[in-house]
Amino acid sequence: MNIAVVGTGYVGLVSGTCFAEMGNQVTCVDIDAGKVDSLRDGRLTIYEPGLEVYFDRGRREDRLRFTTSLAEALEEAEVVFLALPTPPAEDGSADLQYVLGVADDIGGLLAANPDWGYKVLVDKSTVPVGTSRRVTDAVEAHGLTAGEHFDVVSNPEFLREGVAVDDFMKPERVVVGTSSEKAGEVMTRLYEPFVRQGNPILLMDEESAEMTKYAANSLLAAKITFMNEIANLCERVGADVDEVRRGIGTDSRIGPKFLYAGIGFGGSCFPKDVQALHRTAREEGYSFEILDAVLRVNDEQRKSLIPRIVEALSDDGRLDGKTIGMWGLAFKPHTDDVREAPAHVLIRELTALGADVVAFDPEAVETTKATFEREPLSGDGALAYAESAYEAADGADALVVATEWPEFRRPDLTRVRRSMTGDAPLVFDGRNVFDPQDMADAGFTYHSIGRPHVPPVAVGDEAGVGRGGDALAS
Ligand SMILES: NC(=O)c1ccc[n+]([C@@H]2O[C@H](COP(=O)([O-])OP(=O)(O)OC[C@H]3O[C@@H](n4cnc5c(N)ncnc54)[C@H](O)[C@@H]3O)[C@@H](O)[C@H]2O)c1
């Protein structure tokens, strides 16, 4: 099939590359000429495990092309995916200017080129209920008729960054919202090779498809947030959230996933999608109370380590002269995406209190630099970047684990401890990466989320090595 993908970000680039891997002829369009140049030259613009192999093959075999020209991509395409940004507007609603702007452009091009034939236009962006209708209107405004010249389909994307290629190649389900039989058939033909193991292609109306995406993300955000609140309560009553997780995760009605407590969710989807659904509800005169709570609790959770760090390191509420090592910048492991990352929230708070932060992330340093160039830090503290996790910890008064990259799970703890200040260096583990007893045995004053505190064990260092070895105060 000949496919156009408009918007070559995390979703568009993965979708386009995977469609090409399945033998389709794909042209990806982006208005960002720098991005298109880079992709044409064979340089990926995002980090996503497994993407490079398919990307290289697609380009080599000329099934995957990149352009800044919408017309060039549209002319031959049978299916046109809109994988455009839908960022939150001031009022929390999804900003549809990119989606509707491109719909208008497509309408103009199709009206001017009637010989280009019937097109299926697919909303892959996460968009509020009613957007398919609005896209249809935008195209029909050019004198075209839905059902004859084009149809609009809602096909929300459920891929998870970090495992996006696997998710796209083997989706648990494909949701196709359309009232057009013809468009439904095209979409089924396109997706059949991706669901050969029997996962369903769910055909439904446009509105239900649009709502499905928001319902899924909001429910997942609520599940994590619920668990974070259980963790906060565990700390107060002396329970261990890990045990509770195992206790409830074995209940098939609950399931074991999305029950890991931590410093809150981030990313480009959950925060904005929960906000947008909340906003949709308000516009309909419905007060969606749970979503309100999810947003408020998550905002607090992302900052929840701050008072603990301040209490441990300061008498006056400030952190001037303190150095905080930070492991992890991405909003989750295996991605370079830092949008709404809890690590960034912590960096803003810590530097505002005067602390210097030295951060390491295996993939997300460049995206972090770009973010803080666009929206600079405002406090007295500085942000520097380390070349390794060990370098970030070196000389630090406290170490914060903000992203659970696998490489942070089994570091040389003796090396880390010796390089930090204090006899029982402070570790604030926002992702419960370490075992509290192990960390106590390794001589750390260890704080995590929702698990009991274990006092650090006095660790005697070999003579002449490092500066530890004194009896510990606690
Ligand atoms: N990132 C995810 O994990 C994920 C998962 C599921 C759904 N979604 C949804 O998919 C949509 C896209 O998300 P993303 O993370 O890929 O966004 P992104 O910001 O990474 O990419 C969007 C791309 O669109 C391009 N663009 C903007 N205007 C354009 C125009 N007029 N013509 C051509 N290109 C244009 C931008 O330059 C950018 O490259 C959003 O609605 C998002 O909510 C994202």
PDB file of C-alpha atoms in Angstrom, residues 197-446:
ATOM      1  CA  GLN A 197      -1.243 -13.867  16.129  1.00  0.00           C
ATOM      2  CA  GLY A 198      -4.930 -13.191  16.548  1.00  0.00           C
ATOM      3  CA  ASN A 199      -5.004  -9.870  18.353  1.00  0.00           C
ATOM      4  CA  PRO A 200      -8.157  -7.993  17.369  1.00  0.00           C
ATOM      5  CA  ILE A 201      -8.762  -5.137  14.980  1.00  0.00           C
ATOM      6  CA  LEU A 202     -11.649  -3.422  16.718  1.00  0.00           C
ATOM      7  CA  LEU A 203     -13.923  -1.552  14.340  1.00  0.00           C
ATOM      8  CA  MET A 204     -16.133   1.031  16.010  1.00  0.00           C
ATOM      9  CA  ASP A 205     -17.534   4.513  15.478  1.00  0.00           C
ATOM     10  CA  GLU A 206     -15.186   7.507  15.423  1.00  0.00           C
ATOM     11  CA  GLU A 207     -16.298   8.955  18.756  1.00  0.00           C
ATOM     12  CA  SER A 208     -15.804   5.688  20.630  1.00  0.00           C
ATOM     13  CA  ALA A 209     -12.342   5.268  19.137  1.00  0.00           C
ATOM     14  CA  GLU A 210     -11.386   8.773  20.200  1.00  0.00           C
ATOM     15  CA  MET A 211     -12.720   8.177  23.692  1.00  0.00           C
ATOM     16  CA  THR A 212     -10.978   4.783  23.943  1.00  0.00           C
ATOM     17  CA  LYS A 213      -7.545   6.398  23.816  1.00  0.00           C
ATOM     18  CA  TYR A 214      -8.338   8.933  26.542  1.00  0.00           C
ATOM     19  CA  ALA A 215     -10.037   6.306  28.682  1.00  0.00           C
ATOM     20  CA  ALA A 216      -7.001   4.004  28.430  1.00  0.00           C
ATOM     21  CA  ASN A 217      -4.430   6.644  29.316  1.00  0.00           C
ATOM     22  CA  SER A 218      -6.532   8.146  32.076  1.00  0.00           C
ATOM     23  CA  LEU A 219      -7.194   4.773  33.664  1.00  0.00           C
ATOM     24  CA  LEU A 220      -3.493   3.903  33.578  1.00  0.00           C
ATOM     25  CA  ALA A 221      -2.585   7.292  35.044  1.00  0.00           C
ATOM     26  CA  ALA A 222      -5.174   6.755  37.772  1.00  0.00           C
ATOM     27  CA  LYS A 223      -3.807   3.278  38.519  1.00  0.00           C
ATOM     28  CA  ILE A 224      -0.261   4.567  39.020  1.00  0.00           C
ATOM     29  CA  THR A 225      -1.506   7.491  41.040  1.00  0.00           C
ATOM     30  CA  PHE A 226      -3.599   5.273  43.272  1.00  0.00           C
ATOM     31  CA  MET A 227      -0.531   3.157  43.934  1.00  0.00           C
ATOM     32  CA  ASN A 228       1.528   6.255  44.698  1.00  0.00           C
ATOM     33  CA  GLU A 229      -1.022   7.282  47.292  1.00  0.00           C
ATOM     34  CA  ILE A 230      -0.969   3.783  48.788  1.00  0.00           C
ATOM     35  CA  ALA A 231       2.838   4.140  48.963  1.00  0.00           C
ATOM     36  CA  ASN A 232       2.579   7.485  50.732  1.00  0.00           C
ATOM     37  CA  LEU A 233       0.276   5.899  53.261  1.00  0.00           C
ATOM     38  CA  CYS A 234       2.523   2.836  53.621  1.00  0.00           C
ATOM     39  CA  GLU A 235       5.336   5.145  54.732  1.00  0.00           C
ATOM     40  CA  ARG A 236       3.147   6.580  57.445  1.00  0.00           C
ATOM     41  CA  VAL A 237       1.808   3.287  58.791  1.00  0.00           C
ATOM     42  CA  GLY A 238       4.985   1.214  58.415  1.00  0.00           C
ATOM     43  CA  ALA A 239       3.805  -1.020  55.575  1.00  0.00           C
ATOM     44  CA  ASP A 240       5.889  -1.925  52.523  1.00  0.00           C
ATOM     45  CA  VAL A 241       4.358  -0.960  49.184  1.00  0.00           C
ATOM     46  CA  ASP A 242       6.321  -3.714  47.401  1.00  0.00           C
ATOM     47  CA  GLU A 243       4.594  -6.354  49.518  1.00  0.00           C
ATOM     48  CA  VAL A 244       1.243  -4.682  48.986  1.00  0.00           C
ATOM     49  CA  ARG A 245       1.883  -4.628  45.250  1.00  0.00           C
ATOM     50  CA  ARG A 246       2.556  -8.350  45.236  1.00  0.00           C
ATOM     51  CA  GLY A 247      -0.470  -8.904  47.413  1.00  0.00           C
ATOM     52  CA  ILE A 248      -2.865  -7.143  45.090  1.00  0.00           C
ATOM     53  CA  GLY A 249      -1.134  -7.741  41.741  1.00  0.00           C
ATOM     54  CA  THR A 250      -1.874 -11.448  41.940  1.00  0.00           C
ATOM     55  CA  ASP A 251      -5.579 -10.662  41.919  1.00  0.00           C
ATOM     56  CA  SER A 252      -6.564 -11.213  38.282  1.00  0.00           C
ATOM     57  CA  ARG A 253      -9.090  -8.392  38.506  1.00  0.00           C
ATOM     58  CA  ILE A 254      -6.228  -6.003  39.293  1.00  0.00           C
ATOM     59  CA  GLY A 255      -3.231  -7.515  37.463  1.00  0.00           C
ATOM     60  CA  PRO A 256       0.470  -6.979  38.181  1.00  0.00           C
ATOM     61  CA  LYS A 257       1.210  -4.108  35.790  1.00  0.00           C
ATOM     62  CA  PHE A 258       1.234  -0.389  36.502  1.00  0.00           C
ATOM     63  CA  LEU A 259       1.439  -0.934  40.231  1.00  0.00           C
ATOM     64  CA  TYR A 260       4.977   0.330  40.800  1.00  0.00           C
ATOM     65  CA  ALA A 261       5.067   3.308  43.140  1.00  0.00           C
ATOM     66  CA  GLY A 262       7.410   6.177  42.345  1.00  0.00           C
ATOM     67  CA  ILE A 263       7.794   9.908  41.881  1.00  0.00           C
ATOM     68  CA  GLY A 264       4.832  10.233  39.578  1.00  0.00           C
ATOM     69  CA  PHE A 265       4.107   9.884  35.903  1.00  0.00           C
ATOM     70  CA  GLY A 266       5.370  12.186  33.155  1.00  0.00           C
ATOM     71  CA  GLY A 267       5.847  11.950  29.428  1.00  0.00           C
ATOM     72  CA  SER A 268       4.130  13.493  26.484  1.00  0.00           C
ATOM     73  CA  CYS A 269       0.886  11.570  26.906  1.00  0.00           C
ATOM     74  CA  PHE A 270      -0.500  10.900  30.383  1.00  0.00           C
ATOM     75  CA  PRO A 271      -0.351  14.448  31.789  1.00  0.00           C
ATOM     76  CA  LYS A 272      -1.826  16.086  28.712  1.00  0.00           C
ATOM     77  CA  ASP A 273      -4.373  13.354  27.999  1.00  0.00           C
ATOM     78  CA  VAL A 274      -5.737  13.340  31.550  1.00  0.00           C
ATOM     79  CA  GLN A 275      -5.958  17.130  31.377  1.00  0.00           C
ATOM     80  CA  ALA A 276      -7.705  17.021  28.004  1.00  0.00           C
ATOM     81  CA  LEU A 277     -10.287  14.461  29.137  1.00  0.00           C
ATOM     82  CA  HIS A 278     -10.879  16.489  32.279  1.00  0.00           C
ATOM     83  CA  ARG A 279     -11.437  19.527  30.088  1.00  0.00           C
ATOM     84  CA  THR A 280     -13.789  17.661  27.739  1.00  0.00           C
ATOM     85  CA  ALA A 281     -15.845  16.601  30.758  1.00  0.00           C
ATOM     86  CA  ARG A 282     -16.012  20.197  31.986  1.00  0.00           C
ATOM     87  CA  GLU A 283     -17.155  21.420  28.601  1.00  0.00           C
ATOM     88  CA  GLU A 284     -19.974  18.887  28.782  1.00  0.00           C
ATOM     89  CA  GLY A 285     -20.956  20.142  32.249  1.00  0.00           C
ATOM     90  CA  TYR A 286     -19.640  16.975  33.868  1.00  0.00           C
ATOM     91  CA  SER A 287     -17.223  17.115  36.775  1.00  0.00           C
ATOM     92  CA  PHE A 288     -14.826  14.175  36.386  1.00  0.00           C
ATOM     93  CA  GLU A 289     -13.642  14.101  40.004  1.00  0.00           C
ATOM     94  CA  ILE A 290     -11.134  11.247  39.728  1.00  0.00           C
ATOM     95  CA  LEU A 291      -9.193  12.987  36.966  1.00  0.00           C
ATOM     96  CA  ASP A 292      -8.974  16.143  39.009  1.00  0.00           C
ATOM     97  CA  ALA A 293      -7.464  14.162  41.876  1.00  0.00           C
ATOM     98  CA  VAL A 294      -5.065  12.276  39.585  1.00  0.00           C
ATOM     99  CA  LEU A 295      -3.637  15.546  38.266  1.00  0.00           C
ATOM    100  CA  ARG A 296      -3.304  17.135  41.702  1.00  0.00           C
ATOM    101  CA  VAL A 297      -1.781  14.064  43.356  1.00  0.00           C
ATOM    102  CA  ASN A 298       0.671  13.530  40.516  1.00  0.00           C
ATOM    103  CA  ASP A 299       1.864  17.147  40.690  1.00  0.00           C
ATOM    104  CA  GLU A 300       2.587  16.666  44.389  1.00  0.00           C
ATOM    105  CA  GLN A 301       4.160  13.265  43.872  1.00  0.00           C
ATOM    106  CA  ARG A 302       6.686  14.569  41.379  1.00  0.00           C
ATOM    107  CA  LYS A 303       7.948  16.997  44.041  1.00  0.00           C
ATOM    108  CA  SER A 304       7.590  14.620  46.969  1.00  0.00           C
ATOM    109  CA  LEU A 305      11.319  13.980  47.384  1.00  0.00           C
ATOM    110  CA  ILE A 306      12.117  17.680  47.781  1.00  0.00           C
ATOM    111  CA  PRO A 307      11.095  18.148  51.438  1.00  0.00           C
ATOM    112  CA  ARG A 308      12.910  14.924  52.317  1.00  0.00           C
ATOM    113  CA  ILE A 309      16.105  16.110  50.623  1.00  0.00           C
ATOM    114  CA  VAL A 310      15.848  19.517  52.286  1.00  0.00           C
ATOM    115  CA  GLU A 311      15.247  17.992  55.701  1.00  0.00           C
ATOM    116  CA  ALA A 312      18.290  15.738  55.345  1.00  0.00           C
ATOM    117  CA  LEU A 313      20.667  18.386  54.055  1.00  0.00           C
ATOM    118  CA  SER A 314      19.611  21.744  55.421  1.00  0.00           C
ATOM    119  CA  ASP A 315      18.662  23.664  58.564  1.00  0.00           C
ATOM    120  CA  ASP A 316      17.246  26.693  56.795  1.00  0.00           C
ATOM    121  CA  GLY A 317      15.196  25.199  53.986  1.00  0.00           C
ATOM    122  CA  ARG A 318      17.794  26.163  51.353  1.00  0.00           C
ATOM    123  CA  LEU A 319      20.267  23.938  49.524  1.00  0.00           C
ATOM    124  CA  ASP A 320      22.926  26.519  48.614  1.00  0.00           C
ATOM    125  CA  GLY A 321      26.352  24.936  48.262  1.00  0.00           C
ATOM    126  CA  LYS A 322      24.917  21.393  48.103  1.00  0.00           C
ATOM    127  CA  THR A 323      25.492  19.132  45.144  1.00  0.00           C
ATOM    128  CA  ILE A 324      22.871  16.622  44.102  1.00  0.00           C
ATOM    129  CA  GLY A 325      23.741  13.782  41.740  1.00  0.00           C
ATOM    130  CA  MET A 326      20.858  12.723  39.538  1.00  0.00           C
ATOM    131  CA  TRP A 327      20.527   9.411  37.776  1.00  0.00           C
ATOM    132  CA  GLY A 328      18.013   9.646  34.964  1.00  0.00           C
ATOM    133  CA  LEU A 329      16.475  12.514  33.006  1.00  0.00           C
ATOM    134  CA  ALA A 330      14.090  10.743  30.610  1.00  0.00           C
ATOM    135  CA  PHE A 331      10.502  10.372  31.777  1.00  0.00           C
ATOM    136  CA  LYS A 332      11.024   6.636  31.670  1.00  0.00           C
ATOM    137  CA  PRO A 333      13.805   4.244  30.635  1.00  0.00           C
ATOM    138  CA  HIS A 334      14.694   3.389  27.025  1.00  0.00           C
ATOM    139  CA  THR A 335      13.691   6.755  25.608  1.00  0.00           C
ATOM    140  CA  ASP A 336      15.255  10.172  25.138  1.00  0.00           C
ATOM    141  CA  ASP A 337      11.870  11.848  25.638  1.00  0.00           C
ATOM    142  CA  VAL A 338      11.933  14.312  28.542  1.00  0.00           C
ATOM    143  CA  ARG A 339       8.550  15.919  28.100  1.00  0.00           C
ATOM    144  CA  GLU A 340       6.992  16.395  31.582  1.00  0.00           C
ATOM    145  CA  ALA A 341       9.767  14.248  33.050  1.00  0.00           C
ATOM    146  CA  PRO A 342       9.706  14.059  36.860  1.00  0.00           C
ATOM    147  CA  ALA A 343      13.520  14.494  36.756  1.00  0.00           C
ATOM    148  CA  HIS A 344      13.021  17.916  35.196  1.00  0.00           C
ATOM    149  CA  VAL A 345      10.521  18.906  37.875  1.00  0.00           C
ATOM    150  CA  LEU A 346      13.086  17.916  40.518  1.00  0.00           C
ATOM    151  CA  ILE A 347      15.898  19.810  38.760  1.00  0.00           C
ATOM    152  CA  ARG A 348      13.789  22.963  38.656  1.00  0.00           C
ATOM    153  CA  GLU A 349      12.898  22.649  42.347  1.00  0.00           C
ATOM    154  CA  LEU A 350      16.429  21.774  43.518  1.00  0.00           C
ATOM    155  CA  THR A 351      18.180  24.534  41.579  1.00  0.00           C
ATOM    156  CA  ALA A 352      15.516  27.017  42.745  1.00  0.00           C
ATOM    157  CA  LEU A 353      16.582  26.140  46.297  1.00  0.00           C
ATOM    158  CA  GLY A 354      20.221  26.836  45.401  1.00  0.00           C
ATOM    159  CA  ALA A 355      21.477  23.284  44.875  1.00  0.00           C
ATOM    160  CA  ASP A 356      23.797  22.364  42.029  1.00  0.00           C
ATOM    161  CA  VAL A 357      22.650  19.281  40.136  1.00  0.00           C
ATOM    162  CA  VAL A 358      24.973  16.948  38.239  1.00  0.00           C
ATOM    163  CA  ALA A 359      22.882  14.684  36.054  1.00  0.00           C
ATOM    164  CA  PHE A 360      23.491  11.596  33.976  1.00  0.00           C
ATOM    165  CA  ASP A 361      21.187   9.835  31.544  1.00  0.00           C
ATOM    166  CA  PRO A 362      22.237   7.295  28.897  1.00  0.00           C
ATOM    167  CA  GLU A 363      20.080   8.870  26.173  1.00  0.00           C
ATOM    168  CA  ALA A 364      18.319  12.020  27.357  1.00  0.00           C
ATOM    169  CA  VAL A 365      21.076  14.605  27.889  1.00  0.00           C
ATOM    170  CA  GLU A 366      20.658  16.310  24.496  1.00  0.00           C
ATOM    171  CA  THR A 367      16.884  16.529  24.809  1.00  0.00           C
ATOM    172  CA  THR A 368      17.311  17.906  28.330  1.00  0.00           C
ATOM    173  CA  LYS A 369      19.779  20.543  27.139  1.00  0.00           C
ATOM    174  CA  ALA A 370      17.329  21.571  24.407  1.00  0.00           C
ATOM    175  CA  THR A 371      14.485  21.834  26.925  1.00  0.00           C
ATOM    176  CA  PHE A 372      16.396  24.012  29.377  1.00  0.00           C
ATOM    177  CA  GLU A 373      17.627  26.192  26.527  1.00  0.00           C
ATOM    178  CA  ARG A 374      13.990  26.812  25.555  1.00  0.00           C
ATOM    179  CA  GLU A 375      12.783  27.206  29.144  1.00  0.00           C
ATOM    180  CA  PRO A 376      15.802  28.169  31.271  1.00  0.00           C
ATOM    181  CA  LEU A 377      16.169  27.322  34.940  1.00  0.00           C
ATOM    182  CA  SER A 378      15.467  30.294  37.163  1.00  0.00           C
ATOM    183  CA  GLY A 379      17.163  29.500  40.493  1.00  0.00           C
ATOM    184  CA  ASP A 380      20.665  30.108  41.894  1.00  0.00           C
ATOM    185  CA  GLY A 381      21.773  26.506  41.455  1.00  0.00           C
ATOM    186  CA  ALA A 382      23.424  25.207  38.307  1.00  0.00           C
ATOM    187  CA  LEU A 383      22.846  22.100  36.212  1.00  0.00           C
ATOM    188  CA  ALA A 384      25.805  20.153  34.830  1.00  0.00           C
ATOM    189  CA  TYR A 385      25.948  16.878  32.956  1.00  0.00           C
ATOM    190  CA  ALA A 386      28.081  13.867  33.792  1.00  0.00           C
ATOM    191  CA  GLU A 387      29.511  11.308  31.385  1.00  0.00           C
ATOM    192  CA  SER A 388      28.536   8.369  33.585  1.00  0.00           C
ATOM    193  CA  ALA A 389      26.428   7.448  36.573  1.00  0.00           C
ATOM    194  CA  TYR A 390      29.587   7.276  38.714  1.00  0.00           C
ATOM    195  CA  GLU A 391      30.657  10.753  37.675  1.00  0.00           C
ATOM    196  CA  ALA A 392      27.212  12.123  38.620  1.00  0.00           C
ATOM    197  CA  ALA A 393      27.553  10.633  42.112  1.00  0.00           C
ATOM    198  CA  ASP A 394      31.144  11.785  42.582  1.00  0.00           C
ATOM    199  CA  GLY A 395      31.309  14.390  45.342  1.00  0.00           C
ATOM    200  CA  ALA A 396      27.515  14.544  45.651  1.00  0.00           C
ATOM    201  CA  ASP A 397      25.847  15.308  48.986  1.00  0.00           C
ATOM    202  CA  ALA A 398      22.860  13.246  47.880  1.00  0.00           C
ATOM    203  CA  LEU A 399      22.014  11.036  44.929  1.00  0.00           C
ATOM    204  CA  VAL A 400      18.540  10.998  43.380  1.00  0.00           C
ATOM    205  CA  VAL A 401      17.374   8.146  41.151  1.00  0.00           C
ATOM    206  CA  ALA A 402      14.761   9.667  38.842  1.00  0.00           C
ATOM    207  CA  THR A 403      14.549   7.118  35.995  1.00  0.00           C
ATOM    208  CA  GLU A 404      14.844   3.344  36.318  1.00  0.00           C
ATOM    209  CA  TRP A 405      17.361   2.696  33.529  1.00  0.00           C
ATOM    210  CA  PRO A 406      18.612  -0.905  33.851  1.00  0.00           C
ATOM    211  CA  GLU A 407      22.224   0.238  34.254  1.00  0.00           C
ATOM    212  CA  PHE A 408      21.323   1.940  37.542  1.00  0.00           C
ATOM    213  CA  ARG A 409      20.132  -1.313  39.100  1.00  0.00           C
ATOM    214  CA  ARG A 410      23.445  -3.020  39.782  1.00  0.00           C
ATOM    215  CA  PRO A 411      26.170  -0.386  40.096  1.00  0.00           C
ATOM    216  CA  ASP A 412      29.316  -0.852  42.159  1.00  0.00           C
ATOM    217  CA  LEU A 413      27.777   0.491  45.355  1.00  0.00           C
ATOM    218  CA  THR A 414      31.095   0.608  47.211  1.00  0.00           C
ATOM    219  CA  ARG A 415      32.497   2.869  44.505  1.00  0.00           C
ATOM    220  CA  VAL A 416      29.401   5.068  44.640  1.00  0.00           C
ATOM    221  CA  ARG A 417      29.487   5.332  48.438  1.00  0.00           C
ATOM    222  CA  ARG A 418      33.163   6.181  48.590  1.00  0.00           C
ATOM    223  CA  SER A 419      32.808   8.903  45.989  1.00  0.00           C
ATOM    224  CA  MET A 420      29.945  10.697  47.769  1.00  0.00           C
ATOM    225  CA  THR A 421      30.142  12.958  50.827  1.00  0.00           C
ATOM    226  CA  GLY A 422      29.159  11.815  54.312  1.00  0.00           C
ATOM    227  CA  ASP A 423      29.788   8.604  56.162  1.00  0.00           C
ATOM    228  CA  ALA A 424      26.428   7.171  55.199  1.00  0.00           C
ATOM    229  CA  PRO A 425      25.693   8.975  51.924  1.00  0.00           C
ATOM    230  CA  LEU A 426      22.144   9.939  51.128  1.00  0.00           C
ATOM    231  CA  VAL A 427      20.302   8.190  48.311  1.00  0.00           C
ATOM    232  CA  PHE A 428      16.769   9.197  47.340  1.00  0.00           C
ATOM    233  CA  ASP A 429      15.420   6.490  45.101  1.00  0.00           C
ATOM    234  CA  GLY A 430      12.376   7.829  43.292  1.00  0.00           C
ATOM    235  CA  ARG A 431      11.859   4.570  41.405  1.00  0.00           C
ATOM    236  CA  ASN A 432      12.456   1.935  44.075  1.00  0.00           C
ATOM    237  CA  VAL A 433      15.311   0.537  42.042  1.00  0.00           C
ATOM    238  CA  PHE A 434      17.252  -0.755  45.055  1.00  0.00           C
ATOM    239  CA  ASP A 435      16.455  -3.056  47.927  1.00  0.00           C
ATOM    240  CA  PRO A 436      16.370  -1.072  51.201  1.00  0.00           C
ATOM    241  CA  GLN A 437      18.270  -3.739  53.158  1.00  0.00           C
ATOM    242  CA  ASP A 438      20.978  -3.981  50.461  1.00  0.00           C
ATOM    243  CA  MET A 439      21.414  -0.226  50.522  1.00  0.00           C
ATOM    244  CA  ALA A 440      21.592  -0.137  54.310  1.00  0.00           C
ATOM    245  CA  ASP A 441      24.153  -2.951  54.249  1.00  0.00           C
ATOM    246  CA  ALA A 442      26.157  -0.997  51.663  1.00  0.00           C
ATOM    247  CA  GLY A 443      26.303   1.926  54.094  1.00  0.00           C
ATOM    248  CA  PHE A 444      23.793   4.321  52.539  1.00  0.00           C
ATOM    249  CA  THR A 445      21.114   6.385  54.214  1.00  0.00           C
ATOM    250  CA  TYR A 446      18.492   5.237  51.803  1.00  0.00           C
TER     251      TYR A 446
END
